[in-house]
Every structure is written in structure tokens, then in C-alpha cells.
């Protein structure tokens, strides 16, 4: 359990985000956000409650909501489209999730563990998802007929008449230079840092991968120079 | 059309005729939009009373025309100011992009470029529903577009990374903004490699979440000098500035907007199959019309302008029936992280709030969508329903795939329906296309692929910056 | 000179009152009304019983119309607009759309409001489903004496009224409270129940603003005597179910659960927009509009009923959402200001 000061700090970090005033103007407590929220139908989750807690600066309950509730939001942003005050409860949840990660909350770690595979793919390749991830053994509940034509994934992908899509490990072919540029973005914006806070093992794997890719790129550049000479 | 002013109860018995809409009453004559429409049937009010009751709407005050002054901000105006101020470069839509003009929610105008497009792909579509991009490129070829001149598909792009952000909270506005600007800078300069001017290719965003995210990020970039300063450093380091400035596109364009403005040409120039017997339903992506929703397309001739025109407009142009259903506004249940780690939610929501309703209420032949997560969610979660006594299925695909089928595209080679789990074969058969034959042909083609004889929609060299 | 004449623009409750008061004080009133009937929104839109008097609109407002029609000091131009206004306080010349010219020392803008057009809240089903109505249409049904679903004529089991349609909504640039809809809706709920005892009425609200004496007379009474159910919830969307009934999606915020409830009729309690002609009115008369688009009010304490231009006054719903009773009071006040200032001009000149 966090101390009051820690909880206050968490709230201050949420409030300190430059989007905060943009997305929270007050609250009429009309419930339109919860009315239209898919998650509210399924979980003990209410965007109105999140807004109300933030607006009334209830730091203890905010901390409590960050344990589980904020992860129920489906981020569809219907709430933001409906709110007569033009708040964005979904946007506030996004800020709260960032702050949960920044504070290394155990709840965030637990919730994000199954997300590791996507994260690995995204951070290393710049794609969120790839054909080899959407396979029956990964999603048994999607059924045995996930595809209508049996065959080698590699060949099936080659039968897509678009060059960039004939890949298996990425959704499309991303050039090496592009990937390397993206790693710089991850580093300069603190994304790798927050990944390290969340999952050290995953971070290590990703770092090795990035180093390798950078070396590949350097080599490639040298080759280019040699070719030019 | 004064006789169809909303609220103006039809004053003649004709109002109850063909094409007349009643909640729950789904016509099948292909006239009008089944289940929708500003059609009001005869009431118990006398003619005089009925006219009197709705008299006040003689002067139609529409939010799509009302002057909202400075109370409803149009971010583009601030963007033009920043450009004038020398702070940014706007990637403009020019005559060479042959733009079509549409109206958005508040009646503002939005230019949709129809040519010289830079395909900004969707990782979920490419990875999982490749029929989206292939159908789109196929259409462009059908219109005689020259790859490398009229469109470009290349390897120098990453996904928007917003799926990850919305799912995990890893990432931040800065990283999202830098990714956005990096990709769109590449779009801006990409023409150079192919012998064109800067800004030749305008980005066409395939993914709904990318579309919503980029618009939100653009808003923050225009509003926050601090954010601009931070990302300028990053983009500078990447060599992704032009004259030391950030490049921001004039409009963010979603592929379904391109389909929307091309729908009449698609129907009149390319359509080969009559689809008037097909009962379609629409699911428009939340991130298309709910995020930065003032930018979504509304058309008074589609659903009375009461709902976003996207998807419905295309189905209607093709002559298909469009059936309303009670959970039209609901999200699909994707949830970004939910599809991966809260599967029970995603499955239950999509089956109960979407598939069941379009099956039982609308008796639909197909549910058309315009985004990545929606198709994946609604398509892949039907099988498990059987285990939960949810014995209903509906084919799921993008409107551009449906349109391609209607224009004679191969269900496998082009529309790539082999990647779908929902019963798309039922729809294909109902459209008069032989699924078995197409499948046989495709399996024969796979042998060719294995032997290295691969067909392409464009010269593969173009993907790497090579010449056409 | 025209210092004995006041030009009154608009013949609704406030304009009719202003003209009557100008004439009663021995001055001349010239009324210009764009419609072919006098009475303003209550007559043109066919209101049923007025709040709080309970009198039928055609009777109550009818008396006000007769009063000015019978007054020799009131000249009335129907189906006319002011096309041009020249001159200054004490000496205005107005050119009307019918070609007539009016010389007047002062002008009272009693130009009222425009009903919010529900089509601008499309997710609430108006214009899509025939059983979605506005309060104005429901009042018509009350006037006609029978409550029935427009779709098939059946007697509705359940009717709901959605408050704040076109009010208190930043999404559509209408941040104001329209002031009277809560009371009108409670009144309408009672009227529905009176005519159709088997119909249950639910009202969905964000806050209930039956202020002052309206509290027990409407809010409490509608519950105690007519069993109207008030639910604190703003509806997200209205759609239709397979059986033809309407579905409203909300959160009962006090019970804290999302709900989807079937109804036979959904009524929009539509708010008051600025008069749709205000941009034109602003130009012709040279008066400013406040940020929402209503007529801008001058400093109120010593320049009551003033606008941004000297010699031009305003009253009632032209300033912002207003009740009929208060519009009438303001009409009298504007008349007082106009003739008082004219009197002062004459005094000064002599």
C-alpha cells in the first residue's frame, strides 16, 4: 500500500500532463460516458467515476482505480465523442496508464505481461502485429479454420500481389534504415526506459535486438560507401 | 426536399409505400436504405395538425451550417497560421492530387486527394487482413493509376504505434508525434526518389486507429509549442526536417474516405455484379468517427446526414441494401489490449452486441467495416461462440473488399478472403461467384507461387525506391 | 420628427407587451412581424397549455394580440422585415421589406429565438425514427387530444422525455441552459398521463431546474400525482430494436449501471437557439451579438434593456433563453426604457 504522499505524487503526475486540462473541464455527472462505454457493460468500470475521482482530487480512490479499473477501458473514445462538457475520459485513462507505468505499479506489470509479445514485435520492427502471430496455436479460441486455405504461411504470403506484404515476421517489410530511425525515437522519448521499468527481461531481449540491427545498418552503410568508391 | 424534412410526418399514404422505413421493418426491395431514413409514416394527426406540429422546422437550422464562431475550433486554421509564421511546413493537397471536396460533421469542408497517394499501411490489415490493401491497390490500378506516379507503396514506414499505446500505456505523446512526423516526412519527400517534386505523394492512411491517433497528435502538435520543440529535436537528429521545420499534412485522409469519394466511379465504371439482393450492415470504426469527430464525413444524402456516411455510402452506391440495427453505434469490442489479454470481454461483446444483432435483427448477409481491429475482432471470434450456444455467424469484411468483389475481383488473389474466419463463402456464393472454382484456381496459383511465378499489382522495385 | 414613435420588431410575448405599453403611455408603436400571424413562438409553433398559468396559449397570447390590434396607437406590419435602418437615437428611419418607411425615435428588438432543431443531435434518433418527437410536436399531440405513436397509432406504454436537447452541450456549441425545458417537460408529462392514463412517462435529466415556485407545482406534482419517473442520466444514443420499439442507452447515474431501456415514444425537450436571423438582425440594426449568438445585453444596472447601440433596446428571448412570463416583464421594461429616453430627449431639446 502506498503512502498518502506517494498517492499524491501519482495524482500530481497525472495532473501534470499537458493534456489534462484539455481532457477534463469539469463534470455534469450526466453519465453519458458510462452509458455508451462498452467496458462498463462488462466490468465494474465507469468512465464517469474516473472523471469524478480526478475532478474531486480523491487521491486514494484514484490510486485504487489505477490498480485495475483503468485497464478495463477499451480506448474506443466513444465517451469523448459524447460528453456534453467535452471531456475525454478515455484520454484521461491513457494518461493514468502512462503514470501507472512510470510509478512501476505492480498492477501495470501484471496487466501488461501478456502484451509482451506485441511489444517485442512493435519496438523491434515498427509493426504491431505480424502474420506469424495470428496462428491457430496462438489463438485456440479462434478455431481451427482461422484461414480458408491450408498451406505454408510463407507461400500464402507470397501469393499476396503486393511486394511489401510478402512477409511472415512483420506485417510488411520495413526497411532497416526505418527501423533504426525508430529506435532513436524510442530512446529519445523515454519509451525504452519505461519498458525497462515494466519488464526487465523483455527490455534486455529488445536491447540486444536493437544493437544487432544497428550493427547491420552500419555494415550496410559501409557497403554502400564501398560501392560508391 | 421539404416533404422529407425530419419530423415532417408524411402526409400522404405514399409514405407507407416501398422504401418506407419503420424500426424493425426491413424492406427488401432495394429502394432507399432499409431500416433508416427520414421517412415518417402517416400519423393520427390530421393533415392540418401535422403541418402545424412541424411548422417550426420550415427554417432548417443545421449545425452543419451554423456559424459556431470561435467556439468550435478548426485546427487547420491554426496550422495555416503556424505555416505563415514560418514555424512548420504544411504538406498541401494541390490540384495535382485531383481532390474531391466533402463535408464533415459541422459542415466544414475537407479535401480528399484522389491521386498521387502514399499508402500508409496498417499493421493489423497487412498482417491479418491483407485483402484490405490489395483491394485498394487493385482499384487504383483499375482506374488506370500508374504505380510510382499515381501511388506509391514502399518499405520506409512504421506503424503508427497507437495500438500499442492504447493497449499498454507504453509510449507517450512525444513518441507518437515523432513516429507520425517521421512517417509523414517520408511521404513528403518520397516523390523525389521517383523523379517528382517534394510533396508529390500525399499520405493515405489505411488504419482507423492510425487515422484517429494522427489527428489527435496533429492537434496537440499545433496547440503545444513545447511539444513541437521537443519533437523538432528528434526529427532533426533523424534528418527528417525540411528547412529545419516539421512537415505536417494539410489533411489526414483515411482510405475509406478515398473509397467514399470514388464510390460513384467504382459503381459506374467498374461494377460488374448486381448486389441489390445483398443485405449489408455497417460497422464504422470508433476511431474513424468518434476521435476528433469533427473531421468525419457526413453527407446529407447518406442516412440523412444523421450518421457518418462512410461505408453506407459505398454500399448504397453499389446498389446493395443497407440494414439498420440497434447496436449500430457500439464499438466492436477490440479494446487494444482486450483482444490479446481480455479475450472473454472481446468475445462476449462482439458476439452479443454486434454479431447476434446483425444476424438476428437485421438478417444480414455481410457486416462491412472500415478498420483493422474491428474486422479482426468480429471475424475471428465467431467460431468460439458455438461453445457458448451462440450459434450464429455473419461474414465480415471491409467495404473496399466488398466493392472489389462487386467489381469482379478474384475472391482469393485480390480480395484475399482466405485469411478470414467468418463464412465469407456464403456471401461470395450469393453474389453469384463460385467459391469452389475460385478456390481451385487459387490453389493452382499457389503452385505457381511456389515455382516463383508471382503476380504483382506494381513493380516490386518501387517498394525500395526503385523505378517503375 | 419621430420622437413619439417606437418601432417594435417582433410580435411575440415580449414585443406585444412592449407595443402595448408604449401605446398605453400615449406614444405610438409600430410593430413589424415577419410572419403573417401575431403571437410569436407560442402561436406559430402551436404550444398547448402555458407554464405556469395553465392557460391555453391561443387564449392567453390571443388576448395580448387583441390588445394591440384594438389599439389605435399601434400600427402593425405583418410579413415584413426591417431591411435598412438609418439615423440615430431619437431619429431613426427604417425601410421595410414591403417598401414602407417607418420613422421612429427608438427601436425595441423583440426578435426572440429559434427552436433547436433536433436533427443536430442525430444520435438521438430524430429524423431517423418516426416515434422520436420534439416537445413541440408532443404538445401538438396533447392539443389534438390523443397520445399515439406516429409509426402505427398504438397507444404508447412508455414515453420518455430527454432533457437538454440542444442545451448544455459543448459538442454542438450550445453551452447554455434553455431555462424552461425542465418545467415544460414536467408539465408535459402530466398532460400525457392525464390524456393517456396507461402511459408511463420517464424523464431523463442532468439536473432538474424547476426553479422558484415551479418546484412543487411541476416537479413534485408530476411525481406525486402523475407518477412521472425522473432518472438522472443523459442518453447516449437512441436506436430501434427488432420489434419496432425504440431503445435508449444511458447510465442510471444514481444506481451506477449502464442501462438500455425500451420506449414507444422518445420526446426531445428542445432548447432555445439564438434567432437564426440574428446575423442579419445584427447587421441591419448595428447591434452586437454575445458569444453564443444572442443579442448582446448592455450594462444592465443603469442601462436596462439596452444593446450595444444607443436608442435600440431589446427584451425576452432575443437576449437568451427566457420564459414567457419573464419575456412579458422585459417587454414592459423595454417599453419603459424607450419612452423614458425619448421623453428625456424632448425635455433636453425644449
PDB file of N, CA and C in Angstrom, chain A residues 132-140:
ATOM      1  N   UNK A 132       2.885 -14.288 -38.499  1.00  0.00           N
ATOM      2  CA  UNK A 132       3.227 -15.468 -37.688  1.00  0.00           C
ATOM      3  C   UNK A 132       2.637 -15.413 -36.281  1.00  0.00           C
ATOM      4  N   UNK A 133       2.100 -14.238 -35.901  1.00  0.00           N
ATOM      5  CA  UNK A 133       1.446 -14.147 -34.593  1.00  0.00           C
ATOM      6  C   UNK A 133      -0.004 -14.618 -34.653  1.00  0.00           C
ATOM      7  N   UNK A 134      -0.591 -14.481 -35.806  1.00  0.00           N
ATOM      8  CA  UNK A 134      -2.004 -14.838 -35.954  1.00  0.00           C
ATOM      9  C   UNK A 134      -2.085 -16.277 -36.430  1.00  0.00           C
ATOM     10  N   UNK A 135      -1.673 -17.176 -35.615  1.00  0.00           N
ATOM     11  CA  UNK A 135      -1.734 -18.569 -35.997  1.00  0.00           C
ATOM     12  C   UNK A 135      -2.581 -19.342 -34.987  1.00  0.00           C
ATOM     13  N   UNK A 136      -3.192 -20.427 -35.447  1.00  0.00           N
ATOM     14  CA  UNK A 136      -4.137 -21.137 -34.585  1.00  0.00           C
ATOM     15  C   UNK A 136      -3.566 -21.493 -33.212  1.00  0.00           C
ATOM     16  N   UNK A 137      -2.283 -21.816 -33.141  1.00  0.00           N
ATOM     17  CA  UNK A 137      -1.766 -22.207 -31.828  1.00  0.00           C
ATOM     18  C   UNK A 137      -1.673 -21.028 -30.860  1.00  0.00           C
ATOM     19  N   UNK A 138      -1.655 -19.815 -31.393  1.00  0.00           N
ATOM     20  CA  UNK A 138      -1.640 -18.653 -30.510  1.00  0.00           C
ATOM     21  C   UNK A 138      -3.046 -18.263 -30.059  1.00  0.00           C
ATOM     22  N   UNK A 139      -4.008 -18.559 -30.893  1.00  0.00           N
ATOM     23  CA  UNK A 139      -5.380 -18.159 -30.605  1.00  0.00           C
ATOM     24  C   UNK A 139      -6.318 -19.362 -30.739  1.00  0.00           C
ATOM     25  N   UNK A 140      -6.192 -20.327 -29.832  1.00  0.00           N
ATOM     26  CA  UNK A 140      -7.007 -21.538 -29.977  1.00  0.00           C
ATOM     27  C   UNK A 140      -8.512 -21.225 -30.019  1.00  0.00           C
TER      28      UNK A 140
END
